[in-house]
Coordinates of C-alpha atoms in Angstrom, one line a residue:
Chain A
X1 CA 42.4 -72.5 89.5
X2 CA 39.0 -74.0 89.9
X3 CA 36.8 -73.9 86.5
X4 CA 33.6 -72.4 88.9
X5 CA 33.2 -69.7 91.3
X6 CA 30.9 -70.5 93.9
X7 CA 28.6 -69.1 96.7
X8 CA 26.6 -70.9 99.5
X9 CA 23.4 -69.8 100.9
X10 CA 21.5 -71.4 103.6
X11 CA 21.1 -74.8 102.1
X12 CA 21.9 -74.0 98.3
X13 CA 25.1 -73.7 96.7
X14 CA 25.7 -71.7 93.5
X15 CA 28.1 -72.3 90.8
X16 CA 29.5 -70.1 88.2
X17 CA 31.7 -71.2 85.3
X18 CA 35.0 -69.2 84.7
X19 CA 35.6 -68.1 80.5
X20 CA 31.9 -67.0 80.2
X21 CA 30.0 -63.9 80.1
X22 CA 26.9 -63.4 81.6
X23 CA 23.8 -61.2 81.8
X24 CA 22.7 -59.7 85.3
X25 CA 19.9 -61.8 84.5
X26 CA 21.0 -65.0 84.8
X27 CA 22.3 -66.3 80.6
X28 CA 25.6 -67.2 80.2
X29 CA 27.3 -66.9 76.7
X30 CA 30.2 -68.5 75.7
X31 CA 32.4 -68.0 72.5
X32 CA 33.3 -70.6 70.3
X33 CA 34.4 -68.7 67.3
X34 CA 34.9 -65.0 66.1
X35 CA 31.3 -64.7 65.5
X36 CA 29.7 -67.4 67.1
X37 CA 28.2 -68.4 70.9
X38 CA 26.7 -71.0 73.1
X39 CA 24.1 -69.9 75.4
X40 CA 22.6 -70.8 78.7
X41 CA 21.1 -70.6 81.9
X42 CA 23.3 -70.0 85.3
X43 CA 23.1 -72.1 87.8
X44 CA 21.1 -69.5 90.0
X45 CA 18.7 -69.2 86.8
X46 CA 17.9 -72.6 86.7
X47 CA 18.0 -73.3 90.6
X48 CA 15.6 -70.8 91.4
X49 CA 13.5 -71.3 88.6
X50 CA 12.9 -74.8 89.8
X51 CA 12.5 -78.0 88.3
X52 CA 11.6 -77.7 84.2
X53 CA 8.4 -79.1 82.8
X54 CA 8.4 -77.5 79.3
X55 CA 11.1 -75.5 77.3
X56 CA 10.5 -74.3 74.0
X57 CA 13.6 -72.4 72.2
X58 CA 13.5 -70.2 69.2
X59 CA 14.0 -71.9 65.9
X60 CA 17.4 -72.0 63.8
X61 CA 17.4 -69.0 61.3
X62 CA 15.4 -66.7 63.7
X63 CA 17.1 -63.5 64.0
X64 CA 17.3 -61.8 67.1
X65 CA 18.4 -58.3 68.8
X66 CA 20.1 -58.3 72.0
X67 CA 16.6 -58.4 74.5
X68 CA 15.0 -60.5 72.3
X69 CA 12.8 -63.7 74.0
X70 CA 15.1 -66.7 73.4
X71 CA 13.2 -69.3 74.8
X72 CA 10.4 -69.6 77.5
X73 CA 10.5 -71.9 79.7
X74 CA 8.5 -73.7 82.2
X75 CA 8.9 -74.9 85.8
X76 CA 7.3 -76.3 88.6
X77 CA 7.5 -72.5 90.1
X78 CA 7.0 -70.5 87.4
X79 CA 6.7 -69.5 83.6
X80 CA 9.4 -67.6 82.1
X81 CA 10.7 -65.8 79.2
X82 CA 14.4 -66.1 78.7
X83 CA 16.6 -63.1 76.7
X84 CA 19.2 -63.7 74.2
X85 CA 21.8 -61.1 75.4
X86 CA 23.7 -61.1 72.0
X87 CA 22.0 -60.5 68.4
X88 CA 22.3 -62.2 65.9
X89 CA 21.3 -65.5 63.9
X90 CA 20.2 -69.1 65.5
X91 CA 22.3 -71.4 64.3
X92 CA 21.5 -74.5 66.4
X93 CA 19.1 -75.2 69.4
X94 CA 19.5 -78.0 71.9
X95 CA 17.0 -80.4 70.9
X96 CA 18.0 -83.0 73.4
X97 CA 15.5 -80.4 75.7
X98 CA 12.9 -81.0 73.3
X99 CA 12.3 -84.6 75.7
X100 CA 14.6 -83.9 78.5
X101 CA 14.6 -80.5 79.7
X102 CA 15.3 -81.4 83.1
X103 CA 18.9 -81.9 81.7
X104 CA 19.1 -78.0 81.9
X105 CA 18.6 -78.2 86.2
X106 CA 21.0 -81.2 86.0
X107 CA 24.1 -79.3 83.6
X108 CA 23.2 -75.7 83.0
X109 CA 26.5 -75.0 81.9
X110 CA 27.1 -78.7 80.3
X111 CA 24.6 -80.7 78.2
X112 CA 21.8 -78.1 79.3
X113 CA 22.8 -75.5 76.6
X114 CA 20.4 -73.8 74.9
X115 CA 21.0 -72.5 71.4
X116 CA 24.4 -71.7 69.3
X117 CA 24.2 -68.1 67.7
X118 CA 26.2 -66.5 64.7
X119 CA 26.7 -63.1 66.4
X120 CA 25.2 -60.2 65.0
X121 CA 27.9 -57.7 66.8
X122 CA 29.6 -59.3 69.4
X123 CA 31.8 -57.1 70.7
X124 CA 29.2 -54.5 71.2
X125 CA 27.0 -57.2 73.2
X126 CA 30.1 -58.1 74.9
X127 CA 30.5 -54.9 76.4
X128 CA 27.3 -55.0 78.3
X129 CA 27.9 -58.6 79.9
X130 CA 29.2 -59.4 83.1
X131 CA 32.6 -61.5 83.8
X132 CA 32.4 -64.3 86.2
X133 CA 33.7 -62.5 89.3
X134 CA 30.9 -59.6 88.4
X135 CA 28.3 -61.8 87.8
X136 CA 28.9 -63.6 91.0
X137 CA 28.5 -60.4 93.2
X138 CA 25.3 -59.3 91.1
X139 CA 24.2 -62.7 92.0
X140 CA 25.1 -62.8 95.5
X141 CA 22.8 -59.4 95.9
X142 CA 20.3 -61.2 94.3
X143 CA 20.5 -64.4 96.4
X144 CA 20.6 -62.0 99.5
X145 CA 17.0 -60.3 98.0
X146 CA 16.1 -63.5 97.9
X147 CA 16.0 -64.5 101.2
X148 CA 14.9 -61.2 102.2
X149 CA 11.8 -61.7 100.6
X150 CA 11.0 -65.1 101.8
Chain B
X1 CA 4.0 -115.9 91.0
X2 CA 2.3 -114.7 94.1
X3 CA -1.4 -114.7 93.2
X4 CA -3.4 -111.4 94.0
X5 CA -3.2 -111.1 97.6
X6 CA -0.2 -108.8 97.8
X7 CA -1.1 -105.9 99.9
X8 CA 0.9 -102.6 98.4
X9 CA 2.1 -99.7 100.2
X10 CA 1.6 -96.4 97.8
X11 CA 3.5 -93.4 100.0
X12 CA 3.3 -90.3 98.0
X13 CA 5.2 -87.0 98.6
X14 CA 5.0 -84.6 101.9
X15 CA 5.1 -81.5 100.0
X16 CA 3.4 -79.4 101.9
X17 CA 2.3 -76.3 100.4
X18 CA 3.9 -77.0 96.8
X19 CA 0.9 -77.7 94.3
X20 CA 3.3 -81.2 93.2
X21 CA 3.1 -82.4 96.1
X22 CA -0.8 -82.0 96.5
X23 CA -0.7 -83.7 93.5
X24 CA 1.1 -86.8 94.9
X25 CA -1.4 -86.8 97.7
X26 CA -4.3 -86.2 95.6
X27 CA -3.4 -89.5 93.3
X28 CA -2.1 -91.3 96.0
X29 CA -6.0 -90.8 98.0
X30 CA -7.7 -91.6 94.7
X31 CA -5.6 -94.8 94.2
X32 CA -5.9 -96.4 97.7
X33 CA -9.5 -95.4 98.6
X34 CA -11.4 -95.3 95.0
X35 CA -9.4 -97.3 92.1
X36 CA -7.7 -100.5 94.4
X37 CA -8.5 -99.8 97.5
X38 CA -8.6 -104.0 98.2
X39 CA -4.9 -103.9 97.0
X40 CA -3.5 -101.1 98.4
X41 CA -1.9 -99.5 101.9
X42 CA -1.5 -96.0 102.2
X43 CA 1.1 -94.6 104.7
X44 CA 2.6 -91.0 105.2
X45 CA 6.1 -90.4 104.8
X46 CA 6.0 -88.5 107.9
X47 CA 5.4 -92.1 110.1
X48 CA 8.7 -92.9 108.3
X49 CA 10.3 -89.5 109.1
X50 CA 9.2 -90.5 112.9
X51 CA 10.6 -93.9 112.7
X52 CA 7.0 -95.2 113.9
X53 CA 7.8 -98.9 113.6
X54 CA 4.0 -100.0 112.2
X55 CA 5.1 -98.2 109.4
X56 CA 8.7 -99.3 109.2
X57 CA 7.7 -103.1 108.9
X58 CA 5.3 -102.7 106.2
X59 CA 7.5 -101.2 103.9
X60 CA 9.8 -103.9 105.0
X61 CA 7.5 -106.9 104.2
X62 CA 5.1 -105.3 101.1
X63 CA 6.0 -104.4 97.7
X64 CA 6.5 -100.1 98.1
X65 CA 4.7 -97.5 95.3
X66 CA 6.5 -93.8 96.0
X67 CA 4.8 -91.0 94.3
X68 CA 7.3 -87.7 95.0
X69 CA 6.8 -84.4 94.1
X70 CA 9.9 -83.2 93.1
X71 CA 13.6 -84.7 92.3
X72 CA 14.3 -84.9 95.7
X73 CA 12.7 -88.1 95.7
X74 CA 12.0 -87.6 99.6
X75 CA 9.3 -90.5 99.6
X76 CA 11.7 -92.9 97.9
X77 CA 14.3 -92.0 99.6
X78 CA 12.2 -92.5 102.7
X79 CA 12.1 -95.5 102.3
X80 CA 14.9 -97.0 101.6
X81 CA 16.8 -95.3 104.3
X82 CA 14.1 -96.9 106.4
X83 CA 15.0 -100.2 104.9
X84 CA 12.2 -101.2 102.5
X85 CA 12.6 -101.7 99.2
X86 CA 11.1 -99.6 96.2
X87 CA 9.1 -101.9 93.7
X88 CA 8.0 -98.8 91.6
X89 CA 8.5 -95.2 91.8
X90 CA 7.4 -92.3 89.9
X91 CA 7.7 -88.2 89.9
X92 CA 4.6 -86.3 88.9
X93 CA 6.8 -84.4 87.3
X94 CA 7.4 -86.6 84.3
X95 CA 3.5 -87.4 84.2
X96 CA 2.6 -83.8 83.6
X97 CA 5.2 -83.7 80.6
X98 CA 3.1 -86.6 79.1
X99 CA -0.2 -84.6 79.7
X100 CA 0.9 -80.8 79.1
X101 CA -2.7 -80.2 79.1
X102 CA -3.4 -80.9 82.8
X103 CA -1.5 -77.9 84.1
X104 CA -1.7 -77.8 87.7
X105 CA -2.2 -75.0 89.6
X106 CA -3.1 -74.7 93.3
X107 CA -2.2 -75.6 96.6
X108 CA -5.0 -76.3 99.2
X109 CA -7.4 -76.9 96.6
X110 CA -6.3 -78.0 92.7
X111 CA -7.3 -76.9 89.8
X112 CA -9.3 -79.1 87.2
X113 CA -5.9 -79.5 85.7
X114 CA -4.3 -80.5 88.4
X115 CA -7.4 -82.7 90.0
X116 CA -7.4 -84.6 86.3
X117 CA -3.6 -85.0 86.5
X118 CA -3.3 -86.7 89.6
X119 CA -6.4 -88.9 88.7
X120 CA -4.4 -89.9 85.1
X121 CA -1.4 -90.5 87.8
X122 CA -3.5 -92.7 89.8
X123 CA -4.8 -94.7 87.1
X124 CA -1.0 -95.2 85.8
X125 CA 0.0 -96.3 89.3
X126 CA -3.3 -99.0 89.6
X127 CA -1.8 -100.5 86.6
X128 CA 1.8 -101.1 88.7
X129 CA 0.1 -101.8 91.5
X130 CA -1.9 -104.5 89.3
X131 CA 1.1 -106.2 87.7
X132 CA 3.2 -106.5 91.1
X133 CA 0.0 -108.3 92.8
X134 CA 0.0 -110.4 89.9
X135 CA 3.6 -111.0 89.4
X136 CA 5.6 -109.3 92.8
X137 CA 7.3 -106.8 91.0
X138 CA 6.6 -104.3 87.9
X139 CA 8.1 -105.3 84.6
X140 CA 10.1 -102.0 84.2
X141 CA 12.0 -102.6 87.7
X142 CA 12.1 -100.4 90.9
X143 CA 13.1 -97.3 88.1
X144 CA 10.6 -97.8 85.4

């Protein structure tokens, strides 16, 4: 079984990992522990986003709800305020980005993590994320809207 | 060494309509016609695109500057798919994360951020274009 799912449209293709969960807006999470996750952005996030100038992530020890701004970010496109999807503590932030945030458009689900987070209420948070297979069809739709709009 | 009469091609991005690519063309007109232009040849990637063969031998026989837009590379990759060789390239991309200040914004016309970016670009790129008269190539390679 392949470790992505993907989707093609027009000239871009779209990957998304298997073993995550993900919000409809585009942040993967991935457990490691009982009470602890690695976050990031999906391929589609980071694809459509563009090209990153700037990102600045949330400190470790800032405490966050689900909704909470995570990080903001900034591309050759745009300027954008990324959610945590799960509360709870930051334990860890990818400082690598700190020089090289183009590493995020390179690996999103790789080396282009974002922050590790000691889980606040996990399986609460959980039930409100996506699996791969639903988050590629909420994707999709939003790919399609997309081009719509062009 | 080669002395100073190296002539250097500078092509910068086609980006149409993408305020990165005005930027590439913006440094690239303010390097060839104000800061060197005795040492300097501009010619648009789209006389490569074309094949037009004025433009094909230059890039052949001079030293090449590439100023892209984007990490498509589409100017250095221009080139080398049009056989030339490329002494020195650079993204403005990584300029404008040396100079967060000089935010660029616009498309037809730039903003002061973006008109002081691609000068700061320019000036950066007079310096390559300065050592590979001097010496025929820049000291960081054809990836510095």
């Amino acid at each position: 079984m392949s470790e992505f799912l993907e989707t093609t449209a027009d000239k871009f293709t779209f990957r998304v990992a298997m073993g995550r969960s993900y919000s409809p807006e585009g942040v993967w999470v991935q457990p490691e522990t009982a009470h602890r996750v690695r976050v990031g952005l999906t391929d589609f996030l980071q694809q459509r986003s563009g090209d990153l100038a700037f990102l600045s992530v949330k400190s470790p020890g800032t405490r966050l709800q689900a909704g909470d701004e995570l990080a903001e970010l900034e591309t050759v496109k745009v300027n954008l305020a990324v959610h945590t999807p799960v509360g709870g503590t930051i334990l860890e932030v990818n400082k690598a980005l700190d020089l090289t945030p183009e590493v995020v458009n390179k690996d999103p689900y790789g080396e282009g993590w974002l922050a590790v987070i000691e889980t606040a209420s996990w399986e609460v948070d959980r039930a409100k994320l996506l699996d791969a297979h639903a988050y590629l069809s909420v994707m999709q739709s939003q790919v399609e809207q997309e081009i719509r709009n062009r | 060494m080669t002395g100073d009469t190296t002539q250097v091609v500078v092509i910068p991005c086609s980006g149409i309509g993408k305020t990165y690519g005005t930027v590439s063309r913006e440094a690239a007109y303010d390097l060839c016609e104000d800061l060197r232009p005795e040492g300097t040849m501009l010619v648009a990637v789209a006389k490569l695109v074309m094949g037009e063969e004025q433009a094909r031998e230059r890039i052949r026989t001079c030293p090449v500057v590439t100023i892209d837009g984007c990490k498509l590379m589409c100017a250095s990759k221009l080139v080398t798919l049009s056989g030339g060789r490329v002494a020195h390239e650079v993204a403005v991309l990584d300029v404008y994360r040396r100079h967060k200040e000089l935010k660029p914004e616009g498309i037809e016309e730039l903003n002061e951020g973006g008109r002081k970016l691609a000068r700061v670009l320019a000036e950066e790129v007079a310096g390559v274009v300065d050592e590979i008269r001097r010496t025929g190539a820049p000291s960081g390679g054809p990836h510095a």
